[in-house]
Short mmCIF file of C-alpha atoms in Angstrom, two decimals:
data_model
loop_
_atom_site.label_atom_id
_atom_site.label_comp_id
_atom_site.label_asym_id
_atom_site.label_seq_id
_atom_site.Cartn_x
_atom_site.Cartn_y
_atom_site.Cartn_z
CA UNK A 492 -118.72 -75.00 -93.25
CA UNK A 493 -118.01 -71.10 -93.55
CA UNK A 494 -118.70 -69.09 -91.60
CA UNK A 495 -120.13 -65.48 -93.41
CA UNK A 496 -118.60 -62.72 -91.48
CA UNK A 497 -120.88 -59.70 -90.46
CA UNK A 498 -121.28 -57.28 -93.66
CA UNK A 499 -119.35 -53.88 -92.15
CA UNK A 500 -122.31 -51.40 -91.05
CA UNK A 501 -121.94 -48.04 -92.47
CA UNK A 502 -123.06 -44.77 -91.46
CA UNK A 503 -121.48 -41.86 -93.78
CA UNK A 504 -123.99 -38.98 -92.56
CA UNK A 505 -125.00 -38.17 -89.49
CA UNK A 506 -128.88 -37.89 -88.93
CA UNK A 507 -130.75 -34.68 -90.66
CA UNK A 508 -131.75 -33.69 -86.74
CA UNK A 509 -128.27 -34.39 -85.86
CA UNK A 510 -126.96 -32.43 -88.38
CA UNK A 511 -128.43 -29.22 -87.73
CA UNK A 512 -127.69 -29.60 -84.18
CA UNK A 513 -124.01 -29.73 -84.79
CA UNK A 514 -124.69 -26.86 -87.22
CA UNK A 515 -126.05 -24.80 -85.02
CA UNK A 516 -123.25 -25.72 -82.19
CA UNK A 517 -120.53 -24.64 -84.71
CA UNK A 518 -121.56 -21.18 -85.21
CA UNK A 519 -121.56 -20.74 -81.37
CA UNK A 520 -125.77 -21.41 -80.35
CA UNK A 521 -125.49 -21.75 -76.71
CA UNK A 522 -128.92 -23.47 -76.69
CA UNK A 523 -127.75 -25.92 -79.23
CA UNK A 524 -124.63 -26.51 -77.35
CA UNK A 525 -126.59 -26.64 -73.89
CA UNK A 526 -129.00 -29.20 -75.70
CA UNK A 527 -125.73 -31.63 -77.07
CA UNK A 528 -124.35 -31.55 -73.76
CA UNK A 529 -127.86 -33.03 -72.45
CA UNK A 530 -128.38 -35.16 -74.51
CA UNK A 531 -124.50 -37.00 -73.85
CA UNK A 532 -123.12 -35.95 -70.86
CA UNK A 533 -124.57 -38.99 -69.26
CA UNK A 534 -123.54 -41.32 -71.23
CA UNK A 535 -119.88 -39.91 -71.09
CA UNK A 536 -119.58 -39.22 -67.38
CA UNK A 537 -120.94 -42.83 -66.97
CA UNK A 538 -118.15 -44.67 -69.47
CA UNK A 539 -115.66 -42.27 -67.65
CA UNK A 540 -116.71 -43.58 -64.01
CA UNK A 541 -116.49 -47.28 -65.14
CA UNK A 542 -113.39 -46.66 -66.87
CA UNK A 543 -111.77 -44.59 -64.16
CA UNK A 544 -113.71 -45.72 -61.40
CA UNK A 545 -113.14 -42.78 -59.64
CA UNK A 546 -116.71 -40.14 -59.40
CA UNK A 547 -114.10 -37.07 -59.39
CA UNK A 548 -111.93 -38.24 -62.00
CA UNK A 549 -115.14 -39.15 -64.01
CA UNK A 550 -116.27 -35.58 -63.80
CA UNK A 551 -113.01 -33.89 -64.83
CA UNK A 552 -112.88 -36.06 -67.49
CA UNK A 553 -116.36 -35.19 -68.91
CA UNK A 554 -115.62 -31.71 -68.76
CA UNK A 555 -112.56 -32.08 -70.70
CA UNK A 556 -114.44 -34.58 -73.51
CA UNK A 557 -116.95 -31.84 -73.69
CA UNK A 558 -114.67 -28.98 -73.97
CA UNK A 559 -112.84 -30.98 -76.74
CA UNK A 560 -115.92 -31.78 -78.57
CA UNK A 561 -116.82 -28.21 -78.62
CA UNK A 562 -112.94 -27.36 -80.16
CA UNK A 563 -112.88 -29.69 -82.48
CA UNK A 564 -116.67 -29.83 -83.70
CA UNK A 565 -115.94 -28.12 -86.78
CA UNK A 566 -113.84 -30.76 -88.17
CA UNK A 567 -117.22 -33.42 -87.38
CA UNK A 568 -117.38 -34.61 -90.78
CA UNK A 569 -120.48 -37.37 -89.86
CA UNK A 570 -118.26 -39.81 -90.81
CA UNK A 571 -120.16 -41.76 -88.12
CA UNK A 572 -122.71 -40.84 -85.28
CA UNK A 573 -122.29 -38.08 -82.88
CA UNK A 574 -122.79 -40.42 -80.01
CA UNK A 575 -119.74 -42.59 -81.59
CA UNK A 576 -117.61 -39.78 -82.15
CA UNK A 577 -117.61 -38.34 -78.36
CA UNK A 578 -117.06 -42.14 -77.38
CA UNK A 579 -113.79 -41.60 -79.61
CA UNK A 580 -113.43 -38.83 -77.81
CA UNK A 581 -114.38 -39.92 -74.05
CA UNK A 582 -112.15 -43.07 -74.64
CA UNK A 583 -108.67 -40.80 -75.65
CA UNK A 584 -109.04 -38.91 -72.69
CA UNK A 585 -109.57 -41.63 -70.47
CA UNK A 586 -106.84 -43.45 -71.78
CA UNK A 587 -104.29 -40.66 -71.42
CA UNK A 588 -105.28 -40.22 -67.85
CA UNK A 589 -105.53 -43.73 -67.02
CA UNK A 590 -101.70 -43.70 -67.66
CA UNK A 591 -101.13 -40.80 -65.52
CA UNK A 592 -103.64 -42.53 -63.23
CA UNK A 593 -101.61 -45.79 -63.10
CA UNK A 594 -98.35 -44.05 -62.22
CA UNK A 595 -99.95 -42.79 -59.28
CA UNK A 596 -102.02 -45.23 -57.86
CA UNK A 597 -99.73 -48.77 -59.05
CA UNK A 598 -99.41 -49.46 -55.54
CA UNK A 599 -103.21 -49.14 -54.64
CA UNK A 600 -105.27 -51.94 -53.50
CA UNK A 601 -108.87 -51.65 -53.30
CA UNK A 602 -110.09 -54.42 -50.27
CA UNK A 603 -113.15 -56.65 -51.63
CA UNK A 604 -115.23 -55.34 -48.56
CA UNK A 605 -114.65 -51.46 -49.70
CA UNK A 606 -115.78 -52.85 -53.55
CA UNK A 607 -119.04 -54.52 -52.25
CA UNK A 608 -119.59 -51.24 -50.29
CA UNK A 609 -119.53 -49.23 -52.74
CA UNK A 610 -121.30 -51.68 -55.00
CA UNK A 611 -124.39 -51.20 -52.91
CA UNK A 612 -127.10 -54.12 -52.43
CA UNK A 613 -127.89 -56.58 -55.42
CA UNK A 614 -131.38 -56.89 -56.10
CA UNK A 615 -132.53 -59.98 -54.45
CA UNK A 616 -134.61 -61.62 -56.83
CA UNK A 617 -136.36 -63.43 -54.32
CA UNK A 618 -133.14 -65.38 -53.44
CA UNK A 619 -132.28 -66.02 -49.93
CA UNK A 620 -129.80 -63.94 -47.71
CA UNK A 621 -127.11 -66.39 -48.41
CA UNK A 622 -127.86 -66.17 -52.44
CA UNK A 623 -128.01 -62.95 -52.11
CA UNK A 624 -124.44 -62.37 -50.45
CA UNK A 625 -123.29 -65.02 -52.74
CA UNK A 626 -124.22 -63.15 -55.61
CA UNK A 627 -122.98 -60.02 -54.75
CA UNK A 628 -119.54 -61.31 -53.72
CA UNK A 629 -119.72 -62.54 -57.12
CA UNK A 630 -120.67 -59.48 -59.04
CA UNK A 631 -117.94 -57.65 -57.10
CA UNK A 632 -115.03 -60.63 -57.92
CA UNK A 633 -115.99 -59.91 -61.45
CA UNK A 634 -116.02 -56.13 -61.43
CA UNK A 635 -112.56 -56.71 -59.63
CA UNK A 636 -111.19 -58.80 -62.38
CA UNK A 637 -112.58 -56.43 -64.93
CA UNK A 638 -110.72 -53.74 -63.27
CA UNK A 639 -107.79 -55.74 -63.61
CA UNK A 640 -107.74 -56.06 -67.70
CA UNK A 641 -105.62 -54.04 -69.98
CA UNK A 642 -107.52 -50.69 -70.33
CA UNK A 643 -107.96 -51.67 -73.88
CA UNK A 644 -109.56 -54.60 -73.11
CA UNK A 645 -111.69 -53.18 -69.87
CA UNK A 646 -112.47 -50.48 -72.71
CA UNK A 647 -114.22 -53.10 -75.13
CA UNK A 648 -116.27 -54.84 -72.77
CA UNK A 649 -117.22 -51.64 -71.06
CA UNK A 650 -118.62 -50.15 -74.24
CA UNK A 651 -120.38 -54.02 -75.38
CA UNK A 652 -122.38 -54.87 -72.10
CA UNK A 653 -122.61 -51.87 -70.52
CA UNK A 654 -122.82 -49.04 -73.57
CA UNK A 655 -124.46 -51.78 -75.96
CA UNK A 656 -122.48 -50.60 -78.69
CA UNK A 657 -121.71 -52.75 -82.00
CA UNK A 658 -118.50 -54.19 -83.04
CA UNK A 659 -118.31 -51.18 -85.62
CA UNK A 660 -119.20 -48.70 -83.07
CA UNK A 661 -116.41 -50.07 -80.93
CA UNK A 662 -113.86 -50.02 -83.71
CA UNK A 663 -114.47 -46.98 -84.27
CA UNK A 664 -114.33 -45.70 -80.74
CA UNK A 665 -111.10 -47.22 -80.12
CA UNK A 666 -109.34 -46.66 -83.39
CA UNK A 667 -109.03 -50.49 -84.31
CA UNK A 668 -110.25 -52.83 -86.85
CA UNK A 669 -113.01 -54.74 -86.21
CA UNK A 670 -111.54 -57.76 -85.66
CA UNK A 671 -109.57 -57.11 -83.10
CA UNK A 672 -112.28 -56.04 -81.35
CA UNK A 673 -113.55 -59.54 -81.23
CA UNK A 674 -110.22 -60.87 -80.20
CA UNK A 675 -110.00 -58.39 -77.33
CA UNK A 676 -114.06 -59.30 -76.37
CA UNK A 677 -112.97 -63.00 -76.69
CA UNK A 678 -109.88 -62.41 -73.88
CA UNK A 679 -111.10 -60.55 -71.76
CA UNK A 680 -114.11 -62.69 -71.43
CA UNK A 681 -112.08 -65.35 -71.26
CA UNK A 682 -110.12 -63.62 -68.09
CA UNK A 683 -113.69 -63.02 -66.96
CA UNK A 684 -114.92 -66.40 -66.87
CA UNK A 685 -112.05 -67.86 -64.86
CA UNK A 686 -112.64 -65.40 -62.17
CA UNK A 687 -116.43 -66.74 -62.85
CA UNK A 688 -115.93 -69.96 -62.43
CA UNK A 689 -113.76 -69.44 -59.54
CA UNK A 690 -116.07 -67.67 -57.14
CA UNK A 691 -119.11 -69.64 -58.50
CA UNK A 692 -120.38 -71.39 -55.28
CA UNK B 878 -132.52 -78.85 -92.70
CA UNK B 879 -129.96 -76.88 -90.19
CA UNK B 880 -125.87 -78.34 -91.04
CA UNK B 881 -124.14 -79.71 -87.35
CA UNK B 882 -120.67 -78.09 -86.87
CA UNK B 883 -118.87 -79.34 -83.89
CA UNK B 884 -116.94 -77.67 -81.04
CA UNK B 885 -114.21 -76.45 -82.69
CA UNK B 886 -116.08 -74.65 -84.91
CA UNK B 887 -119.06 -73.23 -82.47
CA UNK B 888 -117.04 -72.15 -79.57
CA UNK B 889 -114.87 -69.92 -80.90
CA UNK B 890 -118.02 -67.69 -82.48
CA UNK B 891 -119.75 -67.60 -78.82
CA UNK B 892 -118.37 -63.93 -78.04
CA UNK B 893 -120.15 -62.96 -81.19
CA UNK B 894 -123.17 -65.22 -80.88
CA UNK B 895 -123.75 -63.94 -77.27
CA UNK B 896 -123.57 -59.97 -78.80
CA UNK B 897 -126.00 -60.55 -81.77
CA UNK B 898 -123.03 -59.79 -84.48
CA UNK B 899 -123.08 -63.17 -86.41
CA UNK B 900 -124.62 -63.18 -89.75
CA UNK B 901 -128.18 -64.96 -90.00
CA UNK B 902 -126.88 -68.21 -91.08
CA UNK B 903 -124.13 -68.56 -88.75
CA UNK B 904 -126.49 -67.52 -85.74
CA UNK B 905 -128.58 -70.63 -86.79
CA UNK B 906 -125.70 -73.06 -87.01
CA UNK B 907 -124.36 -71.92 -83.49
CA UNK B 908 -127.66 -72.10 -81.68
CA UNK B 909 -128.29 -75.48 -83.09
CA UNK B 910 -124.66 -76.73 -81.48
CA UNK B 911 -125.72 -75.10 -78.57
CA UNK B 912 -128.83 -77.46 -78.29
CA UNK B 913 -127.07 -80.23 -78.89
CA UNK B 914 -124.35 -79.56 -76.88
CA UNK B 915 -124.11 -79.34 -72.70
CA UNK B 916 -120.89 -77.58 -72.94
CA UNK B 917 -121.13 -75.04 -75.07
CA UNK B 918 -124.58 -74.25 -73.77
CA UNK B 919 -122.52 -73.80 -70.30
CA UNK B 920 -120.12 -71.56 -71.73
CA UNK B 921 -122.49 -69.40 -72.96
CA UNK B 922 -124.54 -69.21 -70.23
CA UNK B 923 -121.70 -68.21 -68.23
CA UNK B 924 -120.77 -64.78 -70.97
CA UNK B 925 -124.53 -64.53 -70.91
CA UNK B 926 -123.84 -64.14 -66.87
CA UNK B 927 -121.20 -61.98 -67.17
CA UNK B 928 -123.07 -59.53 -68.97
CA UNK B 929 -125.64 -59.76 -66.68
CA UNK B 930 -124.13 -59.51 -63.77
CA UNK B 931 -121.52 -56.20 -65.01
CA UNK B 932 -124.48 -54.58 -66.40
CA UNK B 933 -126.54 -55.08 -62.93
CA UNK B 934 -123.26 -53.89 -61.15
CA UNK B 935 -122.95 -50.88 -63.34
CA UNK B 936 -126.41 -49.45 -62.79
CA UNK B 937 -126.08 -50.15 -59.01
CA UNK B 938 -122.44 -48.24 -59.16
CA UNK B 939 -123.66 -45.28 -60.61
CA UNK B 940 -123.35 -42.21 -58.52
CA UNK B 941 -125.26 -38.97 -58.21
CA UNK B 942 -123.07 -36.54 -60.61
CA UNK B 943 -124.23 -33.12 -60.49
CA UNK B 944 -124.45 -33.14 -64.17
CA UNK B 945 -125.95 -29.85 -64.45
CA UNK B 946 -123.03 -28.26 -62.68
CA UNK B 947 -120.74 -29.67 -64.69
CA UNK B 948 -122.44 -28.88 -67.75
CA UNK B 949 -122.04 -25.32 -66.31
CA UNK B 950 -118.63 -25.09 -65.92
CA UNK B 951 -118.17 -27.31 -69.54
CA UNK B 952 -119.90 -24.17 -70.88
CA UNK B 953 -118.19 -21.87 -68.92
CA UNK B 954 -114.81 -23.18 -69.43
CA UNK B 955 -115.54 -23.31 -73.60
CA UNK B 956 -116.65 -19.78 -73.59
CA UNK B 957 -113.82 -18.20 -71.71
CA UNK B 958 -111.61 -20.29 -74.05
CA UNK B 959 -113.01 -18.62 -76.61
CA UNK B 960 -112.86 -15.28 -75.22
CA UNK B 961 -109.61 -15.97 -74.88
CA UNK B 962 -108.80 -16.40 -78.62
CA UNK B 963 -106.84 -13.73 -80.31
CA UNK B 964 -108.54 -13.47 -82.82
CA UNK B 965 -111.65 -12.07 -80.60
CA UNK B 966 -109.41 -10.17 -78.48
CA UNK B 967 -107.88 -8.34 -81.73
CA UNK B 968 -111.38 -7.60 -82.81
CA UNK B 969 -112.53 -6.44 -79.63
CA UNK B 970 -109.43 -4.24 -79.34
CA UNK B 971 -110.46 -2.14 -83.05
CA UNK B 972 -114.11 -1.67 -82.00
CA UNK B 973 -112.42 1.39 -79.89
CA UNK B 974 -111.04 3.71 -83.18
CA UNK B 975 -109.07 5.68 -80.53
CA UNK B 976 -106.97 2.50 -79.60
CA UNK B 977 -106.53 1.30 -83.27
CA UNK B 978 -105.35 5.75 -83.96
CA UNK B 979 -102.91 4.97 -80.40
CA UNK B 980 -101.84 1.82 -82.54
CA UNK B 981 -101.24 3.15 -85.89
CA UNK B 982 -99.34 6.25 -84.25
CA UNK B 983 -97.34 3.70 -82.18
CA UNK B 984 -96.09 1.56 -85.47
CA UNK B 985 -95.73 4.95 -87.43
CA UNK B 986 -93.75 6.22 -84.46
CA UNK B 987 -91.28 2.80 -83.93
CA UNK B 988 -90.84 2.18 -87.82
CA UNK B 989 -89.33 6.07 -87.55
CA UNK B 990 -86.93 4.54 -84.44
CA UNK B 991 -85.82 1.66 -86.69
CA UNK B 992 -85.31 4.02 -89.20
CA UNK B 993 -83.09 6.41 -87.29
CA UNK B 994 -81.76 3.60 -85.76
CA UNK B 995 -80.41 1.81 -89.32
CA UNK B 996 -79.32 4.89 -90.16
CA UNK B 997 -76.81 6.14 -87.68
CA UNK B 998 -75.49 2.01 -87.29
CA UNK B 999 -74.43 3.18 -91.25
CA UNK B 1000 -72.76 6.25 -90.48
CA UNK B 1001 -70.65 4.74 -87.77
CA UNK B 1002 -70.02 1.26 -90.54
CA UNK B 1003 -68.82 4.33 -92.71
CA UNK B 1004 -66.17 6.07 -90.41
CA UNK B 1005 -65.24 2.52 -88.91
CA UNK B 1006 -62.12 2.72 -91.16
CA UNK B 1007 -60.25 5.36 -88.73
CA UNK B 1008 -61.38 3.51 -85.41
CA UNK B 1009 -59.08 1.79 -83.70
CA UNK B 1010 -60.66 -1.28 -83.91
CA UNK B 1011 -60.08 -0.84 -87.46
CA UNK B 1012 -56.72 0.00 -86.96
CA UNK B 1013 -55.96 -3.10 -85.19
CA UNK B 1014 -57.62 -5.50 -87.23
CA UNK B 1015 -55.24 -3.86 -89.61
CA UNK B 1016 -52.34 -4.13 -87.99
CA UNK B 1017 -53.40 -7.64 -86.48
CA UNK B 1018 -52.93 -9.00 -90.27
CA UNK B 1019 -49.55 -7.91 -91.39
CA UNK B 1020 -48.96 -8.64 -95.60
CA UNK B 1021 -52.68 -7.37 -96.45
CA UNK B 1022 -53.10 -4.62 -98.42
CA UNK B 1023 -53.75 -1.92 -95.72
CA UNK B 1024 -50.40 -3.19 -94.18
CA UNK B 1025 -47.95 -4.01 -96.40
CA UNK B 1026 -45.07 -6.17 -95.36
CA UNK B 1027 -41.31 -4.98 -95.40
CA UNK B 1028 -39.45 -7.47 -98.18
CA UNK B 1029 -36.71 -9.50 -96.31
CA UNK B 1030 -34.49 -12.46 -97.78
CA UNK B 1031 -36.71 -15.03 -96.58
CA UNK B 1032 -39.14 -13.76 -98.44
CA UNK B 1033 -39.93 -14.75 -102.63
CA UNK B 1034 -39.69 -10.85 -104.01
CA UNK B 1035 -42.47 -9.62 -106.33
CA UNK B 1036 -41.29 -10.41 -110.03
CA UNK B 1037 -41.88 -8.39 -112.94
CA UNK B 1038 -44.37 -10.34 -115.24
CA UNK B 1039 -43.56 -9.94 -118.41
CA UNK B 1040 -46.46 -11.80 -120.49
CA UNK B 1041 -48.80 -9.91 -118.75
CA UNK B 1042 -47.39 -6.36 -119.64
CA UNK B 1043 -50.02 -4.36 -121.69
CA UNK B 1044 -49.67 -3.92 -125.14
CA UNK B 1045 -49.88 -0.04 -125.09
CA UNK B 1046 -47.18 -0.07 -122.66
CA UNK B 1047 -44.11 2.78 -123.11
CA UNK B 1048 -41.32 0.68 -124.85
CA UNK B 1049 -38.52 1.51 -122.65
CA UNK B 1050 -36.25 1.46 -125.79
CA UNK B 1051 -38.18 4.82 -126.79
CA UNK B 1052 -35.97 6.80 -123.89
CA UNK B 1053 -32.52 8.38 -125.10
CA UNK B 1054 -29.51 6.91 -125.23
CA UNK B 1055 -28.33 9.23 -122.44
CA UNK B 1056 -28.30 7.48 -118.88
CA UNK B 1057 -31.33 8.00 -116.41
CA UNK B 1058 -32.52 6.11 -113.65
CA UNK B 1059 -35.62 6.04 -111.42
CA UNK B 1060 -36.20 4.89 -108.28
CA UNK B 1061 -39.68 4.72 -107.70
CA UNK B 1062 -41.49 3.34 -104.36
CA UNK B 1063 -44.29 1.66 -104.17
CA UNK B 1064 -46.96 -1.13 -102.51
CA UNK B 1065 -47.36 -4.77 -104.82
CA UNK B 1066 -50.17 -5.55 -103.75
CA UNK B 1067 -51.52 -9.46 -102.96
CA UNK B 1068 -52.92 -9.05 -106.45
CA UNK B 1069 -49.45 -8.00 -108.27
CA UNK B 1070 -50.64 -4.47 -109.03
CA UNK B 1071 -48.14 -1.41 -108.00
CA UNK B 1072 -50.55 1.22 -105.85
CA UNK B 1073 -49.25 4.06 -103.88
CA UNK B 1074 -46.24 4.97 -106.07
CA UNK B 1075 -43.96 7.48 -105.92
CA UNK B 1076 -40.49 8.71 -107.44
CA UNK B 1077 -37.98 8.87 -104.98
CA UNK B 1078 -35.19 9.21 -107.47
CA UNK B 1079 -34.93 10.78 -110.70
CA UNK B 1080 -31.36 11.11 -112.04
CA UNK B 1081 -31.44 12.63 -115.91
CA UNK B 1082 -28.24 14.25 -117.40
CA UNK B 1083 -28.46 18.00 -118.05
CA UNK B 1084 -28.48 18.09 -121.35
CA UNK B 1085 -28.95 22.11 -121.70
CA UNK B 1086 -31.70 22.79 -124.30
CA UNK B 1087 -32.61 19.33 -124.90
CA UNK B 1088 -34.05 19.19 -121.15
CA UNK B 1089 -37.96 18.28 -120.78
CA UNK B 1090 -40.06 15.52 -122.10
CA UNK B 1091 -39.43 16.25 -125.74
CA UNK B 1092 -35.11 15.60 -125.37
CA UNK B 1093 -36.36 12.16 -123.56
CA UNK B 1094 -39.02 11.18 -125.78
CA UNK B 1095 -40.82 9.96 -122.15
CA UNK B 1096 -41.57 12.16 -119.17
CA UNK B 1097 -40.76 10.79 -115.82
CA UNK B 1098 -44.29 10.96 -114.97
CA UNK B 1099 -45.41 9.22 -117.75
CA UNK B 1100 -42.51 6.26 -117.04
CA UNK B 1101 -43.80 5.92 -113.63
CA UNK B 1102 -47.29 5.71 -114.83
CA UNK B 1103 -46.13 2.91 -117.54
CA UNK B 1104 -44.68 1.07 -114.89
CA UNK B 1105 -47.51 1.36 -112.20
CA UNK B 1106 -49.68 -0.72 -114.98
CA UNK B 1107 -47.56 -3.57 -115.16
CA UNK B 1108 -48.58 -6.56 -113.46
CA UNK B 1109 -46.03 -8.88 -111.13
CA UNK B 1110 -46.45 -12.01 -109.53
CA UNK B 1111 -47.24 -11.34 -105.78
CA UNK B 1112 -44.18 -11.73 -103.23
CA UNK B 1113 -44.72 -14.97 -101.42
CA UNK B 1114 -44.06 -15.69 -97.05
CA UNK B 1115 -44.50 -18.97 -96.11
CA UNK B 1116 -46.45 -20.09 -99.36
CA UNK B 1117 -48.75 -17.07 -99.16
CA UNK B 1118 -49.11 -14.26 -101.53
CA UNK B 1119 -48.48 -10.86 -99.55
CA UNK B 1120 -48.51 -7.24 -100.26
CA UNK B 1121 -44.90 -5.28 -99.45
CA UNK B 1122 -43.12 -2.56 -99.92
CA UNK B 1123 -40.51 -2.07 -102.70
CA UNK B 1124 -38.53 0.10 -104.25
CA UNK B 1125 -38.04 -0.59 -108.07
CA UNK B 1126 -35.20 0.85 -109.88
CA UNK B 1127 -35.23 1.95 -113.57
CA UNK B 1128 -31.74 2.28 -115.33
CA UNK B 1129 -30.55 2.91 -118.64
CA UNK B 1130 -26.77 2.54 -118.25
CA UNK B 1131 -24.74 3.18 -121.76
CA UNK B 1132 -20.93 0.95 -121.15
CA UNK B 1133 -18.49 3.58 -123.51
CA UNK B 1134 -15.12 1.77 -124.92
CA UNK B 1135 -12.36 3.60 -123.91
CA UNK B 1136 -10.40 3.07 -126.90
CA UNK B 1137 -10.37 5.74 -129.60
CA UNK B 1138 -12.24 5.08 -132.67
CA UNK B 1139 -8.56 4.67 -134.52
CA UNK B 1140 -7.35 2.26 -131.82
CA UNK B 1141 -10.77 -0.24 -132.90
CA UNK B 1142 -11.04 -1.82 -136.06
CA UNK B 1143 -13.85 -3.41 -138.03
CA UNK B 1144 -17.57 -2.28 -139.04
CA UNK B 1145 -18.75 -1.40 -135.72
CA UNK B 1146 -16.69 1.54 -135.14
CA UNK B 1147 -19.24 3.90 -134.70
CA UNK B 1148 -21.39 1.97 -132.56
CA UNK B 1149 -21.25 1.45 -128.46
CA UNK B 1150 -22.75 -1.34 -126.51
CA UNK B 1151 -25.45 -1.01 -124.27
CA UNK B 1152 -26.83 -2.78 -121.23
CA UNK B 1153 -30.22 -2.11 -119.71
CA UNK B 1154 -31.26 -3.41 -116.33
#
C-alpha cells in the first residue's frame, strides 16, 4: 500500500499584524523594533543555549541574530513566518560559531556528574528516590548523546521536540529539503534510542 | 475496514507518526500496526520517551538570561551601527552650510593644485628633449634617427631606389653637358628619406656669362632639393634598418676622344661619349 506523503504547507505572506510590524521596524520605529525583539528573543536565546550549551555563548549569539535581523529586515519578503525566518537566522549563526566553538573546545569533556548538576532535579512524579535518580541519570545520558550528534542533526531534533516546529518549518530553517529532514530526525533518533536503551534500568 | 501493513512498512514512518506529519490515511494504517504489534508499539514508545524526556530536560536547563539587558545592548549595538553609516554621517556633515562652503572651497582649491600640477609635469615633458636623460636615451640607441650611425664596410649602404623616385623629379639629363659635381651630406634615415642635407661640394666650370641657373638649366639648390626627395632603401647592421650618415656624390663627367675630328671616321664624328655616375 502507498503511502501519501504530507501535501507541502505553504505560507507566502506573513500575517497582516506581522506585516505592519516589520513595516514599521524597517523605517526605524524603535517601539516596533523593541516589541519584535520581545516577542522572539526568547525563543532565540533558548535554541542558542541548547545548541551551544553554553548561557554566555547563547547570549552573544542572540545579540548577533538580532542585530542581523534588524540589517537584513528589509529584504523580509514573507516568504515564510517571521518566527521561521529568525530560526534561519539563529541556526546560521550558531552553526558558524559552533565550528569556531569545536576548534576550541575538541578536547573538552563534560563529566556526567557536572551534566546532572546543571540539569537540576527531575520532577518526581511521585516515583521513588531511586526512580527518581534513575530517571535523571537517564535524561542526562540522553542530553549527552544529543550533544554528541552532528550539529545538523542536534539542530533538527532541537527545533522538533523542543521548538515544536514542522517538517517545513525545519526545512526551511536549515536550508534543506524536506526530506532530509526526516532522514536526519530518523538518525539521530536512532543514535538516541541506543543510548536509550542502554541506560534503561 | 482499516488495510494491515507489516513491519517493514510501519517502522520506517514512526519518526513521522510520532511528530503528527503523516497524511490522514497513513496515520490510520500506522496506528493500527501499532495495535497489533508489541514491537513497534515499543519503539514508539521509546521516541515518544525521548521527546519527553529532552523536552523535560530543556525546560529544567533553562537559565535566567537577563533578556532585557540584552535586548538593550541588541538595540544599542543596531543603532550605533547605524549611526555609523555613511550615508548618515554625510548627511549629518551638510546640515552645517559652513562645513559643506569649507568643503566646496577645499575641492575648488585642490582641483586648482591638480591643475597647476598637470600643467608644469607638461612644460617639463616639453623641454625633456635637451635633458640629459634625453640625451642619453639618445645616445644609448645608436642607428635611430636622433643618432645616426657612421657607414662602415660591415654595414649594407643605403641604396638609391629608383622605382620609388617621384615623377616630378629634376631629370638629371636636363643639366649641361659641361662637368659638375656635388657632394652633398646628409642623414638616411630608418625610413630611407635624406633629412639634414647639405652641399659640401659644388664644383661647376666657369663658364663666363653663361654662369647662374639659366647656363645650367638646374640650380644647385634646386638639385639638392631633387635629390633630398628621393627615397632609398634604409642601410642595414645586423639585419636592422638604421639611420647613418652619408655623403652622396653627384657627377656629370663628359670622356673627350683625343683624336682630331680628321683622325675619326664614320657618322659619329661630331658626337662625344658620355658617362654619368
Amino acid at each position: 500500500m502507498g503511502v501519501n506523503e504530507l501535501e507541502t504547507a505553504t505560507w507566502t505572506e506573513a500575517a497582516p499584524a506581522e506585516a505592519a510590524l516589520i513595516v514599521r521596524c524597517t523605517r526605524g520605529d524603535e517601539a516596533a523594533c523593541t516589541e519584535l525583539v520581545g516577542a522572539h528573543q526568547r525563543m532565540v536565546f533558548n535554541l542558542a543555549f541548547h545548541l551551544l550549551g553554553s548561557r554566555d555563548e547563547a547570549m552573544d549569539l542572540s545579540q548577533e541574530v538580532f542585530l542581523r535581523v534588524f540589517r537584513t529586515l528589509a529584504s523580509f519578503r514573507g516568504e515564510s513566518a517571521l518566527r521561521t525566518w529568525i530560526y534561519r537566522i539563529a541556526v546560521n549563526q550558531a552553526r558558524n560559531r559552533h565550528r569556531g566553538w569545536l576548534r576550541r573546545h575538541r578536547a573538552d569533556q563534560v563529566s556526567l556528574d557536572q551534566h546532572i548538576k546543571d540539569g537540576g532535579d527531575m520532577p518526581s512524579d511521585g516515583r521513588t528516590p531511586d526512580g527518581v535518580l534513575a530517571s535523571k541519570e537517564t535524561a542526562a545520558r540522553l542530553w549527552q548523546a544529543l550533544d554528541r550528534l552532528p550539529f545538523d542533526q542536534r539542530t533538527a531534533v532541537i527545533l522538533r521536540e523542543i521548538d515544536g516546529l514542522r517538517y517545513e518549518e525545519i526545512a526551511f530553517s536549515l536550508g534543506i529539503a524536506v526530506g532530509t529532514v526526516k532522514s536526519r530526525l530518523t538518525r539521530a533518533r536512532q543514535a538516541l534510542r541506543a543510548e536509550l536503551l542502554e541506560v534503561r534500568p | 475496514m482499516t488495510p494491515m501493513v507489516g513491519c517493514e512498512v510501519a517502522r520506517p514512518l514512526l519518526t513521522e507518526f510520532v511528530d503528527g506529519e503523516l497524511a490522514v490515511p497513513s496515520q490510520v494504517v500506522v496506528e493500527a500496526h501499532v495495535r497489533a504489534c508489541r514491537t513497534c508499539a515499543a519503539h514508539l514508545e521509546d521516541l515518544q520517551a525521548i521527546g519527553s524526556m529532552l523536552r523535560t530536560r530543556a525546560g529544567l536547563m533553562e537559565p535566567r538570561a537577563d533578556l532585557a539587558a540584552m535586548l538593550a545592548r541588541a538595540s544599542w549595538r543596531a543603532q550605533a551601527e547605524q549611526a555609523m553609516e555613511w550615508p548618515v554621517r554625510l548627511r549629518r556633515t551638510f546640515d552645517d552650510r559652513r562645513v559643506a562652503w569649507s568643503l566646496a572651497g577645499a575641492t575648488c582649491g585642490l582641483a586648482l593644485c591638480v591643475l597647476l600640477t598637470a600643467g608644469l609635469v607638461a612644460g617639463l615633458e616639453q623641454q625633456a628633449a635637451d635633458s640629459l636623460a634625453a640625451v642619453m636615451k639618445v645616445l644609448a640607441s645608436p642607428g635611430s634617427d636622433q643618432n645616426p650611425m657612421q657607414l662602415d664596410a660591415r654595414m649594407l649602404p643605403p641604396r638609391l631606389a629608383i622605382a620609388t623616385m617621384p615623377d616630378d623629379a629634376p631629370e638629371l639629363s636636363s643639366l649641361p653637358t659641361d662637368d659638375v659635381v656635388y657632394a652633398v651630406a646628409g642623414t638616411v634615415t630608418r625610413q630611407g628619406r635624406l633629412v639634414d642635407y647639405a652641399i659640401l661640394h659644388d664644383d661647376r666650370p666657369d663658364l663666363g656669362h653663361r654662369r647662374g641657373a639659366a647656363a645650367f638649366g638646374l640650380t644647385p639648390a634646386e638639385v639638392v632639393q631633387a635629390v633630398s626627395r628621393l627615397r632609398f632603401a634604409p642601410a642595414q647592421s645586423r639585419g636592422e634598418s638604421v639611420a647613418v650618415n652619408m655623403v652622396w656624390v653627384v657627377a656629370r663627367t663628359t670622356v673627350r676622344g683625343t683624336a682630331t675630328p680628321a683622325e675619326l671616321a664614320g657618322p659619329w664624328l661630331a658626337g662625344f661619349g658620355r658617362r654619368r655616375s
